[in-house]
CSV table of C-alpha atoms in Angstrom, one decimal:
chain,number,residue,atom,x,y,z
A,1,MET,CA,16.1,-9.5,-27.8
A,2,LEU,CA,12.8,-11.5,-28.4
A,3,MET,CA,14.3,-14.8,-28.3
A,4,ARG,CA,15.9,-13.8,-24.4
A,5,GLN,CA,12.5,-12.6,-23.4
A,6,LEU,CA,10.7,-15.5,-24.6
A,7,TRP,CA,13.4,-17.6,-22.8
A,8,GLY,CA,12.9,-15.8,-19.9
A,9,LEU,CA,9.3,-15.8,-19.7
A,10,LEU,CA,9.6,-19.6,-20.2
A,11,ARG,CA,12.2,-19.9,-17.6
A,12,GLU,CA,9.6,-18.3,-15.1
A,13,ALA,CA,6.5,-20.3,-16.2
A,14,SER,CA,8.3,-23.6,-15.3
A,15,ALA,CA,9.5,-22.4,-11.9
A,16,VAL,CA,6.1,-21.7,-11.6
A,17,ALA,CA,5.0,-24.7,-12.6
A,18,GLY,CA,7.6,-26.5,-10.7
A,19,LEU,CA,6.4,-24.8,-7.6
A,20,VAL,CA,2.9,-26.1,-8.1
A,21,LEU,CA,3.7,-29.5,-8.8
A,22,ILE,CA,5.7,-29.4,-5.5
A,23,TRP,CA,2.7,-28.2,-3.8
A,24,GLN,CA,0.5,-30.9,-5.2
A,25,LEU,CA,3.0,-33.9,-4.6
A,26,ALA,CA,3.5,-32.6,-0.9
A,27,THR,CA,-0.3,-32.2,-0.1
A,28,VAL,CA,-0.9,-35.6,-1.4
A,29,ALA,CA,2.0,-37.2,0.5
A,30,LEU,CA,1.2,-35.6,3.6
A,31,ALA,CA,-2.2,-35.9,3.3
A,32,VAL,CA,-2.7,-32.3,4.1
A,33,PRO,CA,-6.1,-31.4,4.9
A,34,VAL,CA,-8.3,-29.4,2.7
A,35,PHE,CA,-9.0,-26.4,5.0
A,36,LEU,CA,-5.3,-26.1,5.5
A,37,LEU,CA,-4.1,-26.4,2.0
A,38,PRO,CA,-6.3,-27.8,-0.9
A,39,GLN,CA,-4.5,-29.6,-3.8
A,40,PRO,CA,-4.0,-27.4,-6.7
A,41,VAL,CA,-5.9,-29.7,-8.8
A,42,VAL,CA,-8.6,-29.5,-6.7
A,43,ILE,CA,-8.4,-25.6,-6.5
A,44,ALA,CA,-8.1,-26.1,-10.4
A,45,GLN,CA,-11.4,-28.1,-10.6
A,46,ALA,CA,-13.3,-25.5,-8.1
A,47,LEU,CA,-12.0,-22.8,-10.6
A,48,VAL,CA,-13.5,-24.6,-13.8
A,49,SER,CA,-17.2,-25.6,-11.8
A,50,ASN,CA,-17.3,-22.1,-10.8
A,51,ILE,CA,-16.3,-20.3,-13.6
A,52,ASP,CA,-19.6,-18.7,-13.9
A,53,LEU,CA,-19.6,-17.2,-10.3
A,54,ILE,CA,-15.9,-16.3,-10.1
A,55,ALA,CA,-16.1,-14.6,-13.9
A,56,ARG,CA,-18.9,-12.6,-12.5
A,57,ALA,CA,-17.2,-11.4,-9.3
A,58,LEU,CA,-14.1,-10.7,-11.1
A,59,LEU,CA,-16.1,-8.8,-13.7
A,60,GLN,CA,-17.7,-6.9,-11.1
A,61,THR,CA,-14.7,-5.9,-9.1
A,62,ALA,CA,-12.4,-4.9,-12.1
A,63,THR,CA,-15.0,-3.0,-13.0
A,64,GLU,CA,-15.1,-1.1,-9.9
A,65,ALA,CA,-11.8,-0.9,-9.4
A,66,GLY,CA,-11.1,0.4,-12.7
A,67,LEU,CA,-13.6,3.5,-12.4
A,68,GLY,CA,-12.1,4.2,-9.0
A,69,PHE,CA,-8.6,4.3,-10.5
A,70,VAL,CA,-9.5,6.5,-13.3
A,71,GLY,CA,-11.3,8.9,-11.3
A,72,GLY,CA,-8.9,8.9,-8.5
A,73,ASN,CA,-6.1,9.6,-11.0
A,74,LEU,CA,-7.9,12.4,-12.8
A,75,LEU,CA,-8.9,14.1,-9.1
A,76,GLY,CA,-5.5,13.6,-8.0
A,77,LEU,CA,-3.9,15.1,-11.2
A,78,VAL,CA,-6.1,18.0,-11.5
A,79,LEU,CA,-5.2,18.9,-7.9
A,80,ALA,CA,-1.7,18.4,-8.7
A,81,PHE,CA,-1.7,21.2,-11.2
A,82,VAL,CA,-3.6,23.4,-8.9
A,83,PHE,CA,-1.0,22.9,-6.5
A,84,VAL,CA,2.0,23.4,-8.9
A,85,LYS,CA,0.4,26.7,-10.2
A,86,SER,CA,-0.4,28.0,-6.9
A,87,ASP,CA,2.5,28.6,-4.4
A,88,LEU,CA,0.0,29.3,-1.4
A,89,VAL,CA,-2.2,26.2,-2.1
A,90,SER,CA,1.1,23.6,-2.6
A,91,ARG,CA,2.7,25.3,0.4
A,92,ALA,CA,-0.5,24.9,2.6
A,93,GLY,CA,-1.5,21.3,1.4
A,94,LEU,CA,1.6,19.6,0.3
A,95,PRO,CA,2.3,18.5,3.8
A,96,LEU,CA,-1.1,17.9,4.6
A,97,ALA,CA,-1.4,15.7,1.5
A,98,ILE,CA,1.6,13.6,2.7
A,99,GLY,CA,0.6,13.2,5.8
A,100,LEU,CA,-2.9,12.1,4.6
A,101,ARG,CA,-1.4,9.4,2.5
A,102,SER,CA,0.1,7.5,5.5
A,103,VAL,CA,-3.7,7.4,6.8
A,104,PRO,CA,-4.8,3.6,6.9
A,105,LEU,CA,-7.4,4.4,4.1
A,106,ILE,CA,-8.3,0.8,3.8
A,107,ALA,CA,-9.5,1.2,7.4
A,108,LEU,CA,-11.8,3.8,6.5
A,109,THR,CA,-14.2,1.6,4.6
A,110,PRO,CA,-16.4,0.8,7.4
A,111,LEU,CA,-17.2,4.7,7.9
A,112,LEU,CA,-17.7,5.2,4.1
A,113,THR,CA,-20.0,2.2,4.5
A,114,ILE,CA,-22.0,4.1,6.8
A,115,ILE,CA,-21.8,7.4,4.4
A,116,PHE,CA,-22.0,6.0,1.3
A,117,GLY,CA,-24.3,3.1,1.9
A,118,PHE,CA,-24.3,-0.4,0.8
A,119,GLY,CA,-23.4,-0.6,-2.8
A,120,PRO,CA,-21.1,0.0,-5.7
A,121,LEU,CA,-20.8,3.6,-4.8
A,122,THR,CA,-18.5,3.0,-1.5
A,123,ILE,CA,-16.4,0.6,-3.4
A,124,VAL,CA,-15.6,2.9,-6.2
A,125,VAL,CA,-15.2,5.7,-3.8
A,126,MET,CA,-12.6,3.6,-1.5
A,127,ALA,CA,-10.8,2.7,-5.1
A,128,ILE,CA,-10.9,6.4,-5.8
A,129,LEU,CA,-9.2,7.5,-2.2
A,130,ILE,CA,-6.6,4.6,-2.8
A,131,SER,CA,-5.6,6.2,-6.4
A,132,PHE,CA,-5.9,9.7,-5.3
A,133,PHE,CA,-2.9,10.2,-3.1
A,134,PRO,CA,-0.1,8.3,-5.3
A,135,ALA,CA,-1.4,10.4,-8.2
A,136,LEU,CA,-1.3,14.1,-6.3
A,137,VAL,CA,2.0,13.4,-5.0
A,138,ALA,CA,3.6,11.9,-7.9
A,139,GLY,CA,2.1,14.6,-10.1
A,140,ILE,CA,3.3,17.5,-7.6
A,141,THR,CA,6.9,15.9,-7.9
A,142,GLY,CA,6.8,15.3,-11.4
A,143,LEU,CA,5.6,18.7,-12.7
A,144,ARG,CA,8.3,20.0,-10.7
A,145,ALA,CA,11.0,17.7,-11.8
A,146,PRO,CA,12.2,20.1,-14.8
A,147,THR,CA,15.3,21.6,-13.8
A,148,PRO,CA,15.5,25.5,-13.5
A,149,GLU,CA,17.9,25.9,-16.4
A,150,ALA,CA,15.2,24.2,-18.6
A,151,LEU,CA,12.4,26.2,-17.1
A,152,ALA,CA,14.2,29.4,-17.4
A,153,LEU,CA,15.2,28.8,-21.2
A,154,MET,CA,11.5,28.5,-22.0
A,155,ARG,CA,10.8,31.5,-20.2
A,156,ALA,CA,13.7,33.0,-22.4
A,157,LEU,CA,12.2,32.0,-25.6
A,158,ASN,CA,9.0,33.4,-24.3
A,159,ALA,CA,7.1,30.0,-24.6
A,160,PRO,CA,3.5,30.0,-23.6
A,161,GLU,CA,2.4,28.6,-20.5
A,162,LEU,CA,0.6,25.6,-22.3
A,163,LEU,CA,3.8,24.8,-24.3
A,164,VAL,CA,5.9,24.8,-21.1
A,165,TYR,CA,3.4,22.1,-19.9
A,166,ARG,CA,3.2,20.2,-22.8
A,167,ARG,CA,6.9,19.9,-23.9
A,168,LEU,CA,8.8,20.0,-20.3
A,169,ARG,CA,6.4,19.6,-17.4
A,170,ILE,CA,4.2,16.9,-18.4
A,171,PRO,CA,6.8,14.8,-20.0
A,172,ALA,CA,9.0,15.3,-17.1
A,173,ALA,CA,6.1,14.0,-14.8
A,174,LEU,CA,5.5,11.1,-16.7
A,175,PRO,CA,8.0,8.7,-15.3
A,176,TYR,CA,6.8,9.5,-11.7
A,177,LEU,CA,2.8,9.0,-12.8
A,178,PHE,CA,3.9,5.9,-14.4
A,179,ALA,CA,5.6,4.8,-11.0
A,180,ALA,CA,2.2,5.7,-9.2
A,181,PHE,CA,0.3,3.6,-11.7
A,182,LYS,CA,2.0,0.5,-10.9
A,183,ILE,CA,1.4,1.2,-7.0
A,184,SER,CA,-2.2,2.3,-7.5
A,185,ALA,CA,-3.7,-0.3,-10.2
A,186,PRO,CA,-3.2,-3.1,-8.2
A,187,ALA,CA,-4.1,-1.2,-5.0
A,188,SER,CA,-7.3,-0.3,-6.1
A,189,VAL,CA,-8.2,-3.8,-6.9
A,190,LEU,CA,-7.1,-4.4,-3.2
A,191,ALA,CA,-9.3,-1.6,-2.1
A,192,ALA,CA,-12.4,-2.6,-4.3
A,193,MET,CA,-12.1,-5.9,-2.7
A,194,VAL,CA,-11.8,-4.8,0.9
A,195,ALA,CA,-14.8,-2.7,0.2
A,196,GLU,CA,-17.0,-5.3,-0.8
A,197,TRP,CA,-16.6,-7.1,2.7
A,198,THR,CA,-18.5,-4.5,3.9
A,199,ALA,CA,-20.3,-2.6,1.2
A,200,ALA,CA,-21.5,-5.8,-1.2
A,201,ASN,CA,-22.8,-9.2,-1.3
A,202,SER,CA,-21.1,-9.8,-4.5
A,203,GLY,CA,-17.6,-9.5,-5.7
A,204,LEU,CA,-14.1,-11.3,-5.3
A,205,GLY,CA,-13.7,-9.7,-1.8
A,206,TYR,CA,-17.1,-11.0,-0.9
A,207,LEU,CA,-16.7,-14.3,-2.4
A,208,ILE,CA,-13.4,-15.0,-0.4
A,209,VAL,CA,-15.0,-14.3,2.8
A,210,ASP,CA,-18.3,-16.2,2.0
A,211,ALA,CA,-16.7,-19.3,0.8
A,212,GLY,CA,-14.6,-19.3,3.8
A,213,ASP,CA,-17.9,-19.1,6.0
A,214,ARG,CA,-19.5,-21.9,4.1
A,215,TYR,CA,-16.3,-24.1,4.4
A,216,ARG,CA,-15.8,-24.6,0.7
A,217,PHE,CA,-12.3,-24.0,1.0
A,218,PRO,CA,-11.0,-25.1,-2.7
A,219,LEU,CA,-13.6,-22.3,-4.0
A,220,MET,CA,-12.0,-19.8,-1.5
A,221,TRP,CA,-8.6,-20.9,-2.9
A,222,ALA,CA,-9.8,-20.4,-6.6
A,223,VAL,CA,-11.0,-16.9,-5.7
A,224,ILE,CA,-7.8,-15.9,-4.1
A,225,VAL,CA,-6.2,-17.5,-7.2
A,226,SER,CA,-8.3,-15.1,-9.5
A,227,ALA,CA,-7.9,-12.3,-7.0
A,228,THR,CA,-4.4,-12.4,-7.5
A,229,ALA,CA,-4.2,-12.7,-11.0
A,230,LEU,CA,-6.4,-9.7,-11.4
A,231,ALA,CA,-4.1,-7.6,-9.2
A,232,VAL,CA,-0.9,-8.6,-11.2
A,233,ALA,CA,-2.6,-8.1,-14.3
A,234,ALA,CA,-3.3,-4.5,-13.4
A,235,PHE,CA,0.5,-3.9,-12.5
A,236,VAL,CA,1.4,-5.4,-15.9
A,237,ALA,CA,-0.8,-3.5,-17.9
A,238,ALA,CA,0.4,-0.1,-15.9
A,239,THR,CA,4.1,-2.0,-16.8
A,240,ILE,CA,3.4,-2.5,-20.2
A,241,ALA,CA,1.8,1.1,-20.8
A,242,GLU,CA,4.7,2.7,-18.9
A,243,ARG,CA,7.5,1.2,-21.5
A,244,ARG,CA,5.1,2.2,-24.4
A,245,VAL,CA,4.7,5.4,-23.4
A,246,ILE,CA,7.9,6.5,-22.0
A,247,ARG,CA,10.9,5.8,-24.5
A,248,TRP,CA,13.5,7.9,-23.3
A,249,PRO,CA,16.4,6.8,-20.8
A,250,VAL,CA,15.1,7.9,-17.4
A,251,GLU,CA,16.9,7.3,-13.9
A,252,SER,CA,14.9,5.3,-11.9
A,253,ALA,CA,13.2,6.9,-8.9
B,1,MET,CA,13.3,25.4,7.9
B,2,THR,CA,11.0,25.4,4.8
B,3,GLY,CA,9.5,22.1,6.6
B,4,GLN,CA,8.7,23.6,9.8
B,5,ARG,CA,6.7,26.3,8.0
B,6,GLY,CA,4.8,23.7,5.6
B,7,TRP,CA,4.0,22.1,9.0
B,8,LEU,CA,2.8,25.4,10.5
B,9,SER,CA,0.5,26.3,7.3
B,10,SER,CA,-0.9,23.0,7.2
B,11,ALA,CA,-1.9,23.0,10.8
B,12,VAL,CA,-3.6,26.2,10.0
B,13,VAL,CA,-5.4,24.5,7.2
B,14,LEU,CA,-6.2,21.7,9.1
B,15,VAL,CA,-7.9,24.1,12.1
B,16,GLY,CA,-9.6,26.0,9.1
B,17,ILE,CA,-11.0,22.9,8.0
B,18,LEU,CA,-12.4,21.7,11.1
B,19,ALA,CA,-13.7,25.2,12.1
B,20,LEU,CA,-15.7,25.5,9.0
B,21,TRP,CA,-17.1,21.9,9.3
B,22,GLU,CA,-18.0,22.9,12.9
B,23,ILE,CA,-19.9,25.9,11.5
B,24,ALA,CA,-21.5,23.9,8.5
B,25,GLU,CA,-22.7,21.4,11.2
B,26,ARG,CA,-24.4,24.2,13.5
B,27,LEU,CA,-25.8,25.6,10.6
B,28,ILE,CA,-27.8,23.0,9.1
B,29,ALA,CA,-27.7,21.1,12.4
B,30,ALA,CA,-28.4,17.4,12.2
B,31,GLN,CA,-29.1,17.1,8.4
B,32,PHE,CA,-26.2,14.6,8.0
B,33,PRO,CA,-26.3,12.4,11.1
B,34,LEU,CA,-23.5,10.2,9.5
B,35,VAL,CA,-20.9,12.9,9.7
B,36,PRO,CA,-21.3,14.3,13.2
B,37,ALA,CA,-19.4,17.8,13.9
B,38,PRO,CA,-15.8,17.7,15.1
B,39,SER,CA,-16.9,18.6,18.3
B,40,ALA,CA,-19.1,15.6,18.7
B,41,ILE,CA,-16.2,13.7,17.4
B,42,GLY,CA,-14.0,14.9,20.2
B,43,ALA,CA,-17.0,14.0,22.7
B,44,ALA,CA,-17.2,10.8,21.6
B,45,ILE,CA,-13.6,10.0,22.0
B,46,VAL,CA,-13.8,10.8,25.7
B,47,ARG,CA,-17.0,8.7,26.3
B,48,PHE,CA,-15.5,5.8,24.4
B,49,ALA,CA,-12.4,6.2,25.9
B,50,ASN,CA,-12.2,3.1,27.5
B,51,PRO,CA,-13.4,0.5,24.7
B,52,ILE,CA,-11.1,2.2,22.3
B,53,TRP,CA,-8.2,2.1,24.9
B,54,LEU,CA,-9.1,-1.7,25.4
B,55,ASN,CA,-9.0,-2.6,21.9
B,56,LEU,CA,-6.2,-0.1,20.5
B,57,ARG,CA,-3.9,-1.9,23.2
B,58,LEU,CA,-4.3,-5.3,21.4
B,59,THR,CA,-4.1,-3.6,18.1
B,60,LEU,CA,-0.8,-1.9,19.1
B,61,VAL,CA,1.1,-5.0,20.4
B,62,GLU,CA,-0.1,-6.9,17.0
B,63,ALA,CA,1.4,-3.9,14.9
B,64,VAL,CA,4.7,-3.8,16.9
B,65,ILE,CA,5.2,-7.2,16.9
B,66,GLY,CA,4.5,-7.8,13.1
B,67,LEU,CA,6.6,-4.3,12.4
B,68,VAL,CA,9.6,-6.0,14.2
B,69,SER,CA,9.2,-9.5,13.2
B,70,GLY,CA,8.4,-8.5,9.4
B,71,SER,CA,10.9,-6.0,9.4
B,72,VAL,CA,13.7,-8.7,10.5
B,73,LEU,CA,12.6,-10.9,8.4
B,74,GLY,CA,12.7,-8.7,5.0
B,75,LEU,CA,16.3,-7.5,6.2
B,76,ALA,CA,17.1,-11.2,6.6
B,77,LEU,CA,15.9,-11.9,3.2
B,78,ALA,CA,17.8,-9.1,1.7
B,79,ALA,CA,21.1,-10.0,3.3
B,80,LEU,CA,20.3,-13.6,1.8
B,81,PHE,CA,20.0,-12.2,-2.0
B,82,VAL,CA,22.7,-9.7,-1.4
B,83,ALA,CA,25.3,-12.8,0.0
B,84,VAL,CA,24.0,-15.5,-2.5
B,85,PRO,CA,23.0,-14.1,-6.0
B,86,ARG,CA,22.0,-17.3,-7.0
B,87,ALA,CA,18.8,-17.1,-4.3
B,88,GLU,CA,17.9,-13.8,-5.3
B,89,ARG,CA,17.5,-15.1,-8.9
B,90,ALA,CA,15.7,-18.5,-7.7
B,91,LEU,CA,13.6,-16.9,-5.3
B,92,TYR,CA,12.7,-13.1,-6.5
B,93,ASN,CA,10.1,-13.8,-8.8
B,94,LEU,CA,8.3,-16.2,-6.0
B,95,VAL,CA,8.6,-13.4,-3.3
B,96,VAL,CA,6.9,-10.6,-5.8
B,97,THR,CA,4.2,-13.2,-6.8
B,98,ILE,CA,3.5,-13.8,-3.1
B,99,HIS,CA,3.5,-9.9,-2.6
B,100,SER,CA,1.0,-9.5,-5.4
B,101,ILE,CA,-1.5,-11.7,-3.2
B,102,PRO,CA,-3.9,-9.1,-2.0
B,103,LEU,CA,-3.8,-9.2,1.9
B,104,VAL,CA,-7.3,-8.9,2.0
B,105,ALA,CA,-7.6,-12.2,0.3
B,106,VAL,CA,-4.9,-13.6,3.0
B,107,ALA,CA,-6.8,-12.4,6.1
B,108,PRO,CA,-9.8,-14.8,5.7
B,109,LEU,CA,-7.3,-17.6,5.1
B,110,LEU,CA,-5.0,-16.9,8.1
B,111,LEU,CA,-8.2,-16.7,10.4
B,112,ILE,CA,-9.4,-20.3,9.1
B,113,TRP,CA,-5.7,-21.6,9.9
B,114,PHE,CA,-5.0,-19.6,13.2
B,115,GLY,CA,-8.3,-19.2,14.5
B,116,VAL,CA,-9.7,-16.1,16.1
B,117,GLY,CA,-7.1,-14.3,18.1
B,118,LEU,CA,-3.9,-12.5,18.0
B,119,THR,CA,-2.0,-14.5,15.5
B,120,ALA,CA,-3.9,-13.9,12.3
B,121,PRO,CA,-3.8,-10.2,12.6
B,122,THR,CA,-0.2,-10.0,13.6
B,123,ILE,CA,0.8,-12.0,10.6
B,124,VAL,CA,-1.2,-9.8,8.5
B,125,ALA,CA,0.8,-6.9,9.9
B,126,GLY,CA,4.2,-8.8,9.6
B,127,LEU,CA,3.3,-9.1,5.8
B,128,ALA,CA,2.4,-5.8,5.4
B,129,CYS,CA,6.0,-4.9,6.8
B,130,PHE,CA,8.2,-7.5,5.1
B,131,PHE,CA,7.5,-6.7,1.5
B,132,PRO,CA,8.5,-2.7,1.5
B,133,MET,CA,11.5,-4.1,3.6
B,134,ALA,CA,12.9,-6.9,1.8
B,135,VAL,CA,12.7,-4.6,-1.4
B,136,ASN,CA,14.3,-1.5,-0.1
B,137,ALA,CA,16.9,-3.6,2.1
B,138,THR,CA,17.8,-5.4,-1.0
B,139,ARG,CA,18.4,-2.1,-3.0
B,140,GLY,CA,20.3,-0.7,-0.1
B,141,LEU,CA,22.6,-3.3,0.6
B,142,ARG,CA,23.3,-2.6,-3.1
B,143,ALA,CA,24.1,0.8,-2.6
B,144,ALA,CA,27.5,0.5,-1.1
B,145,SER,CA,29.8,2.2,-3.3
B,146,ALA,CA,32.1,0.3,-5.4
B,147,SER,CA,35.1,1.8,-4.3
B,148,ALA,CA,34.5,1.5,-0.6
B,149,LEU,CA,34.1,-2.2,-1.1
B,150,ASP,CA,37.2,-2.7,-3.1
B,151,LEU,CA,39.1,-1.2,-0.6
B,152,MET,CA,37.4,-3.4,2.4
B,153,ARG,CA,38.7,-6.3,-0.2
B,154,VAL,CA,41.9,-4.6,-0.5
B,155,LEU,CA,42.3,-4.6,3.6
B,156,ASP,CA,41.3,-8.4,3.5
B,157,ALA,CA,38.1,-7.6,5.3
B,158,SER,CA,36.0,-10.8,6.1
B,159,PRO,CA,32.4,-11.0,4.0
B,160,TRP,CA,31.0,-10.3,7.6
B,161,GLN,CA,32.9,-7.2,8.4
B,162,ILE,CA,32.1,-5.8,4.8
B,163,PHE,CA,28.4,-6.1,5.7
B,164,LEU,CA,28.6,-4.8,8.8
B,165,ARG,CA,31.0,-2.0,8.0
B,166,VAL,CA,30.3,-1.0,4.4
B,167,ARG,CA,26.7,-2.5,3.5
B,168,LEU,CA,24.7,-2.2,6.5
B,169,PRO,CA,25.6,1.8,7.1
B,170,ALA,CA,24.8,2.3,3.2
B,171,SER,CA,21.5,0.5,3.5
B,172,LEU,CA,20.4,2.2,6.4
B,173,PRO,CA,18.8,5.6,4.6
B,174,TYR,CA,16.7,2.9,2.3
B,175,MET,CA,15.7,0.6,5.7
B,176,VAL,CA,14.5,3.7,7.2
B,177,THR,CA,12.2,4.6,4.1
B,178,ALA,CA,10.5,1.2,4.0
B,179,LEU,CA,10.0,1.8,8.1
B,180,LYS,CA,8.1,4.9,6.9
B,181,ILE,CA,5.8,2.8,4.6
B,182,ALA,CA,6.0,-0.2,7.2
B,183,ALA,CA,5.0,1.5,10.3
B,184,PRO,CA,1.6,2.9,9.3
B,185,ALA,CA,1.1,-0.3,7.0
B,186,ALA,CA,1.5,-2.4,10.4
B,187,VAL,CA,-1.2,-0.9,12.1
B,188,LEU,CA,-3.6,-0.8,8.6
B,189,GLY,CA,-2.7,-4.8,8.7
B,190,ALA,CA,-3.3,-5.4,12.3
B,191,THR,CA,-6.7,-3.6,11.5
B,192,VAL,CA,-7.5,-5.2,8.8
B,193,GLY,CA,-6.6,-8.7,10.3
B,194,GLU,CA,-9.3,-8.3,13.2
B,195,TRP,CA,-12.0,-7.3,10.9
B,196,LEU,CA,-13.3,-10.9,11.3
B,197,GLY,CA,-12.2,-11.2,14.6
B,198,THR,CA,-13.5,-10.5,17.8
B,199,ALA,CA,-11.2,-7.9,19.7
B,200,GLY,CA,-9.1,-5.0,18.2
B,201,VAL,CA,-9.3,-1.9,16.7
B,202,GLY,CA,-10.6,-3.3,13.1
B,203,TYR,CA,-13.4,-5.3,15.2
B,204,LEU,CA,-14.6,-2.0,17.0
B,205,LEU,CA,-14.7,-0.4,13.5
B,206,PHE,CA,-16.4,-3.2,11.9
B,207,SER,CA,-18.9,-3.7,15.0
B,208,ALA,CA,-19.6,0.0,15.3
B,209,MET,CA,-20.5,0.0,11.7
B,210,VAL,CA,-22.8,-3.0,11.7
B,211,ASN,CA,-24.4,-1.9,15.1
B,212,PHE,CA,-24.8,1.8,13.5
B,213,GLN,CA,-22.9,3.6,16.0
B,214,VAL,CA,-21.8,6.4,14.1
B,215,GLU,CA,-20.0,8.4,16.9
B,216,LEU,CA,-18.0,5.3,18.2
B,217,LEU,CA,-17.0,4.6,14.4
B,218,TRP,CA,-15.6,8.0,13.7
B,219,ALA,CA,-14.2,8.3,17.4
B,220,THR,CA,-12.3,4.8,16.4
B,221,MET,CA,-11.6,6.1,13.2
B,222,VAL,CA,-9.8,9.3,13.9
B,223,ILE,CA,-7.8,7.2,16.7
B,224,ALA,CA,-6.8,4.7,14.5
B,225,THR,CA,-5.5,7.2,11.9
B,226,ALA,CA,-3.5,9.1,14.6
B,227,VAL,CA,-1.6,5.9,15.7
B,228,ALA,CA,-0.9,5.0,12.1
B,229,LEU,CA,0.3,8.9,11.7
B,230,SER,CA,2.4,9.0,14.7
B,231,GLY,CA,4.2,5.7,13.5
B,232,TYR,CA,5.0,7.4,10.3
B,233,LEU,CA,6.3,10.7,12.3
B,234,LEU,CA,8.3,8.7,14.6
B,235,VAL,CA,10.1,6.8,12.0
B,236,SER,CA,10.8,10.5,10.2
B,237,GLY,CA,12.1,12.1,13.3
B,238,ILE,CA,14.3,9.1,13.5
B,239,GLU,CA,15.3,9.5,10.1
B,240,ARG,CA,16.0,13.4,10.6
B,241,ARG,CA,17.9,12.5,13.7
B,242,PHE,CA,19.7,9.7,12.8
B,243,VAL,CA,20.4,9.1,8.5
B,244,GLY,CA,20.2,12.7,8.0
B,245,TRP,CA,24.0,12.8,6.8
B,246,SER,CA,22.6,10.7,3.5
B,247,PRO,CA,21.7,12.5,0.6
B,248,ALA,CA,19.1,9.3,-0.1
B,249,VAL,CA,17.2,11.0,2.7
B,250,ARG,CA,17.7,14.6,1.5
B,251,GLY,CA,17.1,14.0,-2.1
B,252,GLU,CA,14.0,12.0,-1.6
B,253,SER,CA,11.7,13.3,0.6
C-alpha cells in the first residue's frame, strides 16, 4: 500500500521533472525571450534571491485566505443550520442562495474595496464571501442527506434533537462539507489574491502585477509558482483532512 | 412545481430586502454614501446606460468566444482521454496542475503576451470554461452504461458510432452541468481579464473604483451580475428542456 503510494508519487515527480527539463531545453534551444517564458533555472534563481520578499507575501496571503476560509465556513454552516431547522427560511432563501452562488464574486472586488477600504479587511471579506456559498449549499444538502427512514427511526427511538444531529445529520453532511472545502480552500487563496490587486500593496496578488509592471519577469514567474503552490497546498490539506475524518465508504457525489 | 414556488418566495424575499434597504437609506439618508439606495442604483443604470452597454458588448463577445472555444477544447480533451486511456494517465496530472494555477496569476501574464485588447480576457474566459468541461465531460463519457456499450460492440458498431450514439448522449447531462458552471465563469473570467486592460466591464469597474464613482460602480456591478446570472439561468432552462430525461439532472439539483 505504502510502496504503491510512494511509487505513484515518484512517477508523478519524475513526470513534472521531465516537463521542467523539456521547458528548460526548449527555452535555451529556441532562445525564447524572457518576457515570453523565462528558463526554469532563471525562475528558480529569482525565487531564491527574492525569497524574503516572496515568503512575506506568501505568509500574508495565506493568513488572509485562511481567516476568510474559516470565517466564511462558520457563517455558511451556521446559516445552513438555520435553513435546515426552519422550513420557511429555507423555502424562501435556498433559491436565493443558489442564485447568489453564481454571482461573479470576484468581480465584486472593486465594490468591496470602496466599501471596506484599502487594506486587509477587504481581502478577508472577499475570502469569506468565496468560502461562504459552498459551505452554505453543502451544509444544507448534507444535513438533509439522511434518509427519511433513518430520521424516522431516530424519532421512533425518541432521540433528542442534539443526538440526531451528532449521530446522523452531521456525519451525513461531512462528505458534502469536505467536497465544499476542496473547492473553497484554493478559491479563498484566489480570492485573497484578486483583492490584493485593488486593496493592498503587498501580498502575492499585488506582487505578480507589480513585478509585471516593472518588467521583472523571472520574479513574476517565481511569484506565480509560489501562488500555485499555495493553492495546491490548500487543496491537498483539504483532501488529507477529508481522508482522516471520513473513514467510511461514501458514494462520491 | 416546488421549484416555481421556491422562486416566487425568493423573489418576495428579494423585493423585501430591497424595500428595507431603500427605507433604511431614506431614514438615515446619506449616512452611507458608499452604499446607495436601490432607487439611486436604478437611476444610475439608466444614466450610465451608454458607457455600460459599450463596455458590456466587448465583455459579452469575449465571454461567448471564451465559453464556446473553452468548452469545445474541454470536450475534445475529454474525448481524447476516453478514447486513449494512456493519454489520460500521461496528461491528467498535468491538466490538474495547470488548473490549479490561479486565473488571477495568469491574467497579468496573458496581458504581457498578447498586449492590451480582446485576446487576453477571451483566453482567461476560455480557461475558466475549459476545466469544468474537461472534467465533467470525461466523467460523462464514462457514464455510458456497460450493457449499452456491450450491445454496440456485439452489433459491430464502429468506435465513432459508439461515441456518437452511446457515449455522447450519456455525457449530455454532465456537460450541461459543466456549462452551468462555465457560463457565469466565462463572464467572470472576461471581467477579471479586463481589469488591467483599457475596455470592457472589468475596466469600467476598475476605473469607477479608482475615480471613486460609487454609483457607476454599483450600476456596472448589478448589470455584470445580471448578465452572469442570466447565463446560468439560460443553461438551466436548456437543461430542463432538453436533458430532463436524465436521472442525473433530477437527482443533482
